[in-house]
XYZ file of C-alpha atoms in Angstrom:
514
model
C -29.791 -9.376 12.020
C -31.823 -6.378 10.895
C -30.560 -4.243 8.265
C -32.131 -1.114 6.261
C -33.102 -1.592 2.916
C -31.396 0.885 1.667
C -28.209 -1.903 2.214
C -26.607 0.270 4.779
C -25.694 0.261 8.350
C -27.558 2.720 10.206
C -24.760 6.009 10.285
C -26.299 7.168 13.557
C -24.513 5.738 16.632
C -22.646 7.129 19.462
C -19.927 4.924 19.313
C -17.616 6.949 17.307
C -13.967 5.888 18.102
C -11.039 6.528 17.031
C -9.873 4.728 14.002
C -7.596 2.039 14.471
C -4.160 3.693 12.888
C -2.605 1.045 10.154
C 0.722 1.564 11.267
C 0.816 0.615 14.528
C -0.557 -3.010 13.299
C 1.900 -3.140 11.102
C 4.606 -2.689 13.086
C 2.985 -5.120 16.266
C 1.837 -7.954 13.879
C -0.893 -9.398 16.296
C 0.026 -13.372 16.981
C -3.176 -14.736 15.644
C -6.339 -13.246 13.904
C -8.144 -13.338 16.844
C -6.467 -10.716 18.321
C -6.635 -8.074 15.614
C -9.855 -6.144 16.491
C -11.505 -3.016 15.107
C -12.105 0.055 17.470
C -14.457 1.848 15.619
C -17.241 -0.260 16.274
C -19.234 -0.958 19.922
C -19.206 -4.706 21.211
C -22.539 -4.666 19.851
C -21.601 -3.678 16.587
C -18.506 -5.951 15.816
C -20.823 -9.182 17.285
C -23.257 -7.756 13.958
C -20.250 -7.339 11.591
C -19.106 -10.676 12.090
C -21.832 -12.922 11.897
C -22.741 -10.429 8.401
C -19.707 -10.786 7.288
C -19.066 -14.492 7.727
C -18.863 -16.732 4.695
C -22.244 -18.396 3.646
C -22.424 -22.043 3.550
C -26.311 -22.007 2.319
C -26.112 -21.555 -1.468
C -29.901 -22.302 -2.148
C -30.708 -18.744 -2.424
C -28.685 -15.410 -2.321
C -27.382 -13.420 0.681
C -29.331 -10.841 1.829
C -28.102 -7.760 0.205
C -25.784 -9.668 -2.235
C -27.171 -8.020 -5.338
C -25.970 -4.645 -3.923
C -21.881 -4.815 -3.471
C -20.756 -1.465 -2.714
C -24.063 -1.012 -0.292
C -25.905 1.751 -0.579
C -23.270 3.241 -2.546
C -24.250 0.673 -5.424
C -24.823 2.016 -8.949
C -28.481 0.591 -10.142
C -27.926 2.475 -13.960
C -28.433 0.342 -16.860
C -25.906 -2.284 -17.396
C -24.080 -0.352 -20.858
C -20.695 0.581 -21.761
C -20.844 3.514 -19.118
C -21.496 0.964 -15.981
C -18.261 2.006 -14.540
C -18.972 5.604 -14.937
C -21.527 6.739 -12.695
C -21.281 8.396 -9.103
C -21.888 6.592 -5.429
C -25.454 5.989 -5.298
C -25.430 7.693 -2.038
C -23.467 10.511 -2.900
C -24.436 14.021 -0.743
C -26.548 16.007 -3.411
C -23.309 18.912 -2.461
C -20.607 16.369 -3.534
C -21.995 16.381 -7.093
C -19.892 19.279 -8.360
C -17.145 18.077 -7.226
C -17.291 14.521 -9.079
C -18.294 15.944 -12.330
C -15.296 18.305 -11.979
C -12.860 15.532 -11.275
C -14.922 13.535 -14.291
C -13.940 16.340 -16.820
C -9.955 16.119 -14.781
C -9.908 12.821 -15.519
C -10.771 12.879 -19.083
C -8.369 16.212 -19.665
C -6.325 15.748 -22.159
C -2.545 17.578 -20.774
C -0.567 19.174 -23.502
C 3.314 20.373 -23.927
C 4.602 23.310 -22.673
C 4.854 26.152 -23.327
C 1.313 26.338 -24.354
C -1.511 28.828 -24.366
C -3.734 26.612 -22.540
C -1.546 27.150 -19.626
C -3.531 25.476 -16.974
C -2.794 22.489 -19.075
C 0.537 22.093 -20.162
C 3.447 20.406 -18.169
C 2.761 17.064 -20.038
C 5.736 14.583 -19.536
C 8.205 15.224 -21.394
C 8.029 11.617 -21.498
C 5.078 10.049 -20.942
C 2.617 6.841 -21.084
C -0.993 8.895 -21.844
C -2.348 11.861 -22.185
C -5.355 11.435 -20.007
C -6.212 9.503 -16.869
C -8.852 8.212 -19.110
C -6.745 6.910 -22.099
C -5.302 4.337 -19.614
C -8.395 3.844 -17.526
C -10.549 3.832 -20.761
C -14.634 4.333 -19.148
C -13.106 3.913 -16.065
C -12.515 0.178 -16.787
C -9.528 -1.949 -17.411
C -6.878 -1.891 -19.987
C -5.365 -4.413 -22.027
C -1.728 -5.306 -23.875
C -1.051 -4.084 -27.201
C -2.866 -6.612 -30.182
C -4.075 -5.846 -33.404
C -5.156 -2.640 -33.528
C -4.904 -1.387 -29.731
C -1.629 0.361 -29.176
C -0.048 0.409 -25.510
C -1.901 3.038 -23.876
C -3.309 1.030 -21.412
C -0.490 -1.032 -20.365
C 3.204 -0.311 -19.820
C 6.155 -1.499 -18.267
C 7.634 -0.972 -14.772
C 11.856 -1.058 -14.486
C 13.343 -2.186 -11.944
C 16.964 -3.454 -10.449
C 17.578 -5.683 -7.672
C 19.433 -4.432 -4.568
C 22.913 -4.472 -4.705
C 24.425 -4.123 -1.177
C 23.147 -4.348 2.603
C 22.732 -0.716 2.170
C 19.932 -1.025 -0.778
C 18.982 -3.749 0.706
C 18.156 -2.131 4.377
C 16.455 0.829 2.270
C 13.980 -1.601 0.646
C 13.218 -3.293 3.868
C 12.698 0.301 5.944
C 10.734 1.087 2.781
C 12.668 4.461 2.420
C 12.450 3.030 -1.485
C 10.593 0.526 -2.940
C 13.083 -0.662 -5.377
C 15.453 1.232 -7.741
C 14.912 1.954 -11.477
C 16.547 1.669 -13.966
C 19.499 4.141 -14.126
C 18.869 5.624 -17.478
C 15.094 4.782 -18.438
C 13.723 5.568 -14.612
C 10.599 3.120 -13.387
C 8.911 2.696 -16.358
C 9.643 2.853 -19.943
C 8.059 5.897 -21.575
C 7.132 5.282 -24.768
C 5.114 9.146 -25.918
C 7.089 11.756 -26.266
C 6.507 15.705 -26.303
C 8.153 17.474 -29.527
C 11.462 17.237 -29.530
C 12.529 14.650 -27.311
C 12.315 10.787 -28.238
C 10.423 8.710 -26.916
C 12.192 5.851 -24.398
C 11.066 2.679 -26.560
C 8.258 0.588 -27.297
C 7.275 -3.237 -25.585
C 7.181 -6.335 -27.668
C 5.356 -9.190 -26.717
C 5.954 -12.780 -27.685
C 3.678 -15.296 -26.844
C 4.065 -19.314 -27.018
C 1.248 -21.420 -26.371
C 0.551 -24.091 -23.911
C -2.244 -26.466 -23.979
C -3.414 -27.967 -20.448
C -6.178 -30.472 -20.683
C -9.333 -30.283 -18.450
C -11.211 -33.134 -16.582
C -13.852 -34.229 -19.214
C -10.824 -34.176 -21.500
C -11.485 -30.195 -22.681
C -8.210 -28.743 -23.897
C -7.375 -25.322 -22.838
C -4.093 -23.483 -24.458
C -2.722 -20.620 -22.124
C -0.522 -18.467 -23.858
C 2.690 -17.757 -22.137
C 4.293 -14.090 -22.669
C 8.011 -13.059 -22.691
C 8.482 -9.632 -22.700
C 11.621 -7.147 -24.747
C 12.085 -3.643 -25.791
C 12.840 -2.507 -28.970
C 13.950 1.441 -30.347
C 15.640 2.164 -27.253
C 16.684 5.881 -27.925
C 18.921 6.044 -24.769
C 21.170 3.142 -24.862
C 21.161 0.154 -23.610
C 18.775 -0.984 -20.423
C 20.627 -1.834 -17.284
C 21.827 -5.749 -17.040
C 19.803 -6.654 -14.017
C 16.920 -4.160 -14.834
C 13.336 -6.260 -15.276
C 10.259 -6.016 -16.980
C 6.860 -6.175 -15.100
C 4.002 -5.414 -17.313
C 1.016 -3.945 -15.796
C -2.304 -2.652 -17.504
C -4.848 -0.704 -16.095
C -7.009 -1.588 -13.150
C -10.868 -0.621 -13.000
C -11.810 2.249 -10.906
C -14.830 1.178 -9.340
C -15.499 1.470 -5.630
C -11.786 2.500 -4.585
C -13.159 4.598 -1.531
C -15.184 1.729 -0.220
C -11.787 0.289 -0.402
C -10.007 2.417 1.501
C -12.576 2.233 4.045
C -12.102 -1.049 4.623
C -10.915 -1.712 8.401
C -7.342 -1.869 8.315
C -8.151 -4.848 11.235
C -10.311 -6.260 9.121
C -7.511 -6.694 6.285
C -4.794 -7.769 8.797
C -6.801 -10.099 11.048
C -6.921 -12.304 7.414
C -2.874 -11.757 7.178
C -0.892 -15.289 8.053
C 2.402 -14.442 6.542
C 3.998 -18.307 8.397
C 1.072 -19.956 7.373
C 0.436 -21.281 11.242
C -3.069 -22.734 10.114
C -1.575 -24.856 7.519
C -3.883 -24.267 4.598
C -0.981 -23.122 1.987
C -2.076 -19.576 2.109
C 0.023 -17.300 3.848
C -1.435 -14.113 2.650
C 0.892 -10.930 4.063
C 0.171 -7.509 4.163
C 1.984 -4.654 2.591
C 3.258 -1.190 3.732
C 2.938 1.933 2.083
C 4.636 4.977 2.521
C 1.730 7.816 2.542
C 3.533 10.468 -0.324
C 3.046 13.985 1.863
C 3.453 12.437 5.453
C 6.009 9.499 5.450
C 3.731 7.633 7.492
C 3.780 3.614 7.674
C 0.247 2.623 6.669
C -1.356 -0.287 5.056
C -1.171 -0.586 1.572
C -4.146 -1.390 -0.403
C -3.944 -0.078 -4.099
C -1.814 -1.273 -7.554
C -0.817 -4.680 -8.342
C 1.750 -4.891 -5.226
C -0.161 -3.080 -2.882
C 2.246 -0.189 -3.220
C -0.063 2.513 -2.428
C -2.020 3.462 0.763
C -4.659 5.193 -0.476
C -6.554 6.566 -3.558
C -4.787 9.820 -3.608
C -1.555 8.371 -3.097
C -2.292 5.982 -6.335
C -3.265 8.930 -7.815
C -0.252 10.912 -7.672
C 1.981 8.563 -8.779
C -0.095 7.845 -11.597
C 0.148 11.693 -12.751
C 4.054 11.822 -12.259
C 4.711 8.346 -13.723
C 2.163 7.798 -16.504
C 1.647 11.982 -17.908
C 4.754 13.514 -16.160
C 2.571 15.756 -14.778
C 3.775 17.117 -10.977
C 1.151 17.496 -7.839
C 1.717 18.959 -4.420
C 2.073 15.562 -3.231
C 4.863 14.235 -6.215
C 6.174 17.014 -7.273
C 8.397 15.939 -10.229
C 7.998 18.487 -13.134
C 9.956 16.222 -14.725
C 8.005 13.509 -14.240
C 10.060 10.106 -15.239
C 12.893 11.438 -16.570
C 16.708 10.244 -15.129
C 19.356 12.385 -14.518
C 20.784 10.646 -17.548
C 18.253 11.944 -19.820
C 19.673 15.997 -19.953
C 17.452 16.993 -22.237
C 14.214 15.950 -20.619
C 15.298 17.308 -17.442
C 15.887 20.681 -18.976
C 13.346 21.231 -21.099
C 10.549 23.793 -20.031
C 7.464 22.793 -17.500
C 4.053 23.802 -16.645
C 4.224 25.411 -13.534
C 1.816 28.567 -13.268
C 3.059 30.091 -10.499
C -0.073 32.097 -10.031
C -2.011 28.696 -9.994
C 0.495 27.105 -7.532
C 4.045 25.649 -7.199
C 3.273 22.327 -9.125
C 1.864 21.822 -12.815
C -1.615 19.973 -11.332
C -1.617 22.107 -8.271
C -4.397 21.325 -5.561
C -6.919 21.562 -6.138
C -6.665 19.176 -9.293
C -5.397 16.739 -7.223
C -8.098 17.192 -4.883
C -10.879 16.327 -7.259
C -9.466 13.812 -8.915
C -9.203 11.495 -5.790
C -12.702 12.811 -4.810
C -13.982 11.261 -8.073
C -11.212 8.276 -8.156
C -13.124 7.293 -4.643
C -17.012 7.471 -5.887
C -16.974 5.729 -8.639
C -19.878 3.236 -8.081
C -19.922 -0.809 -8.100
C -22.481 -1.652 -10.801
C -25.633 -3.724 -8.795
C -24.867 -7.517 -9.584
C -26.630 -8.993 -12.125
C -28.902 -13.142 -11.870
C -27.895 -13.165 -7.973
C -31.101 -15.969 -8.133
C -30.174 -17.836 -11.173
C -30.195 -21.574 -10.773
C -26.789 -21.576 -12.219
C -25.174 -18.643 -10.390
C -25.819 -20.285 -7.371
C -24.263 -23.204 -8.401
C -21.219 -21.457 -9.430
C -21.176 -19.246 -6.136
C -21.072 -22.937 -4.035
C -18.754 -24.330 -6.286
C -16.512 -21.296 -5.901
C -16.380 -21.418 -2.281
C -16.112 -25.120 -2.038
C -12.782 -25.110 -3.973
C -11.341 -22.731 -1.578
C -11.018 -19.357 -3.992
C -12.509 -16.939 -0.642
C -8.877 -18.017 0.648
C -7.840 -15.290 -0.818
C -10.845 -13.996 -2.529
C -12.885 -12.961 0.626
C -16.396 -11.923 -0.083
C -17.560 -9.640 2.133
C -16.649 -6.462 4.554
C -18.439 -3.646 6.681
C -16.506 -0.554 5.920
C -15.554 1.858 8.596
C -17.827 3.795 11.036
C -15.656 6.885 10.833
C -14.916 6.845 6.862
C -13.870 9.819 5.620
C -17.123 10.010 3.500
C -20.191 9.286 4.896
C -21.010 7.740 1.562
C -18.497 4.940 2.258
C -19.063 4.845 6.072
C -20.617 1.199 7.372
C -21.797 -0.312 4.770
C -21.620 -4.108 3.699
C -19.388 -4.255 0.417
C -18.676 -7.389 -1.567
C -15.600 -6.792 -3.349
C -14.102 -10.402 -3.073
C -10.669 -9.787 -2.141
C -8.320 -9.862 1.068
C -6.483 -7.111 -0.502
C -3.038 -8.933 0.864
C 0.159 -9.953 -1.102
C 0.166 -13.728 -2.215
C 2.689 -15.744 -4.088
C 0.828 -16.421 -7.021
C 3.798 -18.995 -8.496
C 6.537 -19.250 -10.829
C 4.146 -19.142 -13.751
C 3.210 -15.366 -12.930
C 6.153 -14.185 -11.419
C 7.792 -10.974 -12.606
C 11.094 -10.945 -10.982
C 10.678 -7.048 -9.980
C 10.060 -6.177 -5.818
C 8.115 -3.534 -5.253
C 8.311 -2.796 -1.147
C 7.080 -5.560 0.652
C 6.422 -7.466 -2.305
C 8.890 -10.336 -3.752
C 8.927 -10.796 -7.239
C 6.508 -13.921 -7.278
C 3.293 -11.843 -4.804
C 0.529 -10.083 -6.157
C -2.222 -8.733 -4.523
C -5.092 -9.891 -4.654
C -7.198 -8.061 -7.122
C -10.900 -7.284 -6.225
C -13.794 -9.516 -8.079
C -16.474 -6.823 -8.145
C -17.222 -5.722 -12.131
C -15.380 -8.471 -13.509
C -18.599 -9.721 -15.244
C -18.738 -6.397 -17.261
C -15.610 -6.002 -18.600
C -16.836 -6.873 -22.258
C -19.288 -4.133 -21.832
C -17.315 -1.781 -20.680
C -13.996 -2.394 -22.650
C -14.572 -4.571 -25.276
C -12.458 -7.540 -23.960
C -12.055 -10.268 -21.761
C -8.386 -9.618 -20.901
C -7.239 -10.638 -17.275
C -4.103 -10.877 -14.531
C -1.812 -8.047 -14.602
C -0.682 -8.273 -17.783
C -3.798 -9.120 -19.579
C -2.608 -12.275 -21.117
C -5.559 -14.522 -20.200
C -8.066 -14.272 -22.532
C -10.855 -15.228 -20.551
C -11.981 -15.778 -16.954
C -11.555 -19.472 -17.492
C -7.685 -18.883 -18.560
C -7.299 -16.372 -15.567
C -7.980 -18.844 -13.307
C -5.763 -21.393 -14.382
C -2.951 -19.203 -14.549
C -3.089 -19.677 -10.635
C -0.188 -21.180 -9.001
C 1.762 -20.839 -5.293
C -0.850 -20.346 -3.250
C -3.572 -20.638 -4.926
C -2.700 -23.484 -7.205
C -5.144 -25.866 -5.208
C -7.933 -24.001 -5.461
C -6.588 -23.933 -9.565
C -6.356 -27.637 -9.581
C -10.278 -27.789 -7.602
C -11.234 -25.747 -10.939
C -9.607 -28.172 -13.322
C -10.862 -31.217 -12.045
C -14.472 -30.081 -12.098
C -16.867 -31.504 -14.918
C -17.273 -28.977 -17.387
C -20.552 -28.229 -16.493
C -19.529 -27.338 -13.091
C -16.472 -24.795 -14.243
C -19.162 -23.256 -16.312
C -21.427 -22.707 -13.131
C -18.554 -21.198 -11.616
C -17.981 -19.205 -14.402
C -21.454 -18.305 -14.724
C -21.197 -16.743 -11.049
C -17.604 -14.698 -11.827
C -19.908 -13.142 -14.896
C -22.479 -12.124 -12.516
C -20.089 -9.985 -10.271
């Protein structure tokens, strides 16, 4: 198959179709994954995407454009603590304002109001950060709260079970995704403005469990429980829970979103009819200004559609901060919390109706979606390679698929038909007891995840200063990540702990090369 060096699909065809809406799919699940095909691409091009885009089984050497996963859209900038920083490689030369205006958005810090910054005031009055950034530190991934971090970068979601058919029915229709907790909203706010107190703080307790590896290595995994303390509203509801989430990295979240929605469903087998333990299923999302059905791709549960969608609810729910698109002044505050509620906003009604009013919003996606994936790093190593086979032989690309073409008809040109590696299937999985939160969100039980992209994972020391992993950051390392594992991917877990230790340090070898 011939492909330009530049590691992208040539843009110029006249087979432009229509793309292939999500909801529709989602409502018609197809019978097998046959059936579920893409109609943005010819006959000619879907017979190239799939032989591309089928898994390798020669591990001698690397794939032909491995080295560059987000195509031609791949960052080649010196691996440094800024790797997660830089703008699609591909980028239109007239897009450039507009990412370095959502890169100084980002990094804004938002202040109380009444202030005489004006066009920056409306924070919280609760609130998790200040900036996108402080969560999304370099654009990378946060961590829980130890020694001298504090919480920025991690918080807690609320949430209460349904209570009668009629909850339930609203969950299942999606009209919500769950219900908060009646006082302390969806997650606990623990920043403040002046004169209003802060919800509470998260304490972590962790025990530790040692599991023993073939070759007799001894691993401990340390197992968190979760509490809040200086609750300054009263008690949390009885049946509220605690799911912890930190930060996810930013890179190459508009490659993501154009990402087939076929191409993510035909991998879907919610009854598990091939009988390979993994029934991965996919999620529905609620697009925030339409209402429309789609397929959700973004956040630990897969509760969000698409990178503007993620976006707004991360202004609303983490800096209280309203957009046209979640317009809550207020931003988490409960009808039980008066004084929130009441206290003054940011609106500038000369700016717009909403304290972040487009086109704030606007640029913030726009930069949110070209955020490059940093060029892999020792694709050829002896080692890597090994790693790479052993990964794939254990059965991780389950759920951990390599390899996509993006859309013909992507929004952006610069994330239009090009062959991405982000190692994911981007569907909800039950990940086991051992990780479960208890909390639904949508589609998701309280024991699925999705299933988080691999791309960057290698540079998360560089970037952030830590090795931190799952959604709640309590593996240390890639080694404990892994066997955290369970439900459906606890064979591919138990592959990994039976290998010599040589071997689960080739495999390691190739996760630190991503």
């Amino acid at each position: 198959m011939h492909m330009q060096a530049t590691c992208v699909f040539s843009l110029r065809s006249r087979h432009r179709l229509a793309f292939l809406a999500a909801a529709s799919l989602l409502f018609a699940p197809p019978a097998g994954a046959a059936e579920v095909k893409r109609n943005d691409l010819s006959a000619e091009d879907i017979t190239r995407v799939e032989h591309i885009t089928r898994p390798t089984t020669d591990f001698s050497k690397p794939e032909r454009y491995e080295a560059m996963p987000g195509g031609a859209a791949t960052s080649r900038n010196p691996v440094n603590p800024d790797a997660f920083s830089h703008a699609s490689a591909n980028l239109a030369f007239s897009e450039e304002e507009n990412f370095k205006l959502g890169n100084a958005l980002f990094r804004k810090l938002w202040v109380s109001s009444p202030s005489s910054t004006q066009a920056s005031d409306g924070l919280g009055p609760l609130f998790n950060a200040r900036a996108c950034q402080n969560c999304h530190l370099k654009d990378g991934r946060g961590r829980p709260p130890e020694g001298n971090a504090d919480a920025t970068s991690m918080f807690l979601r609320l949430a209460r079970p349904a209570r009668t058919s009629e909850e339930r029915q609203a969950v299942t229709d999606l009209k919500v995704v769950n219900f908060p907790d009646a006082t302390y909203g969806a997650q606990l706010q623990d920043m403040a403005v002046p004169g209003v107190a802060a919800e509470g703080r998260v304490v972590i307790t962790y025990t530790e469990e040692p599991v023993t590896l073939a070759g007799g290595e001894i691993i401990t995994l340390r197992k968190p429980q979760y509490s809040v303390a200086d609750l300054n509203y009263g008690p949390l509801g009885i049946d509220t829970t605690l799911s912890p989430r930190i930060a996810n990295p930013m890179i190459g979240m508009g490659l993501i979103e154009a990402i087939a929605a076929a191409d993510i469903l035909a991998k879907a087998d919610p009854d598990d009819r091939d009988g390979d333990g993994i029934s991965g299923r996919a999620a529905r999302a609620r697009d925030h200004r339409t209402g429309e059905l789609k397929l959700g791709r973004f956040g630990w549960k897969a509760q969000n559609a698409s990178v503007r969608d993620q976006s707004s609810s991360a202004f609303a729910g983490d800096l209280g901060i309203s957009t046209p698109d979640t317009p809550r002044h207020w931003g988490d505050c409960t009808e039980a919390q008066e004084e929130c509620r009441s206290m003054q906003n940011g609106v500038q009604t000369r700016l717009g109706n909403t304290e972040a009013p487009d086109p704030v919003l606007d640029l913030v996606t726009f930069y949110s979606e070209n955020l490059a994936v940093p060029a892999r790093r020792d694709v050829d190593a002896p080692e890597v390679l090994k790693g790479k086979s052993l990964f794939y032989g254990a059965g991780c690309i389950a759920c951990h698929t390599p390899k996509y073409v993006t859309r013909r008809n992507a929004a952006n040109k610069a994330q239009a038909f090009q062959l991405i590696w982000p190692y994911s299937d981007f569907l909800l999985h039950d990940m086991g007891e051992g990780l479960a939160d208890g909390q639904q969100v949508g589609d998701a039980t309280g024991r699925e995840w999705r299933t988080p992209p691999l791309w960057g994972i290698g540079l998360t020391d560089e970037v952030n200063g830590h090795t931190f992993f799952l959604h709640d950051g309590r593996a240390r390392n890639l080694t404990e990540a892994i066997l955290w594992h369970g439900g459906e991917a606890e064979s591919a877990r138990n592959a990994f702990a039976s290998m010599t230790p040589e071997a689960r340090q080739h495999l390691i070898r190739f996760l630190e090369s991503l």
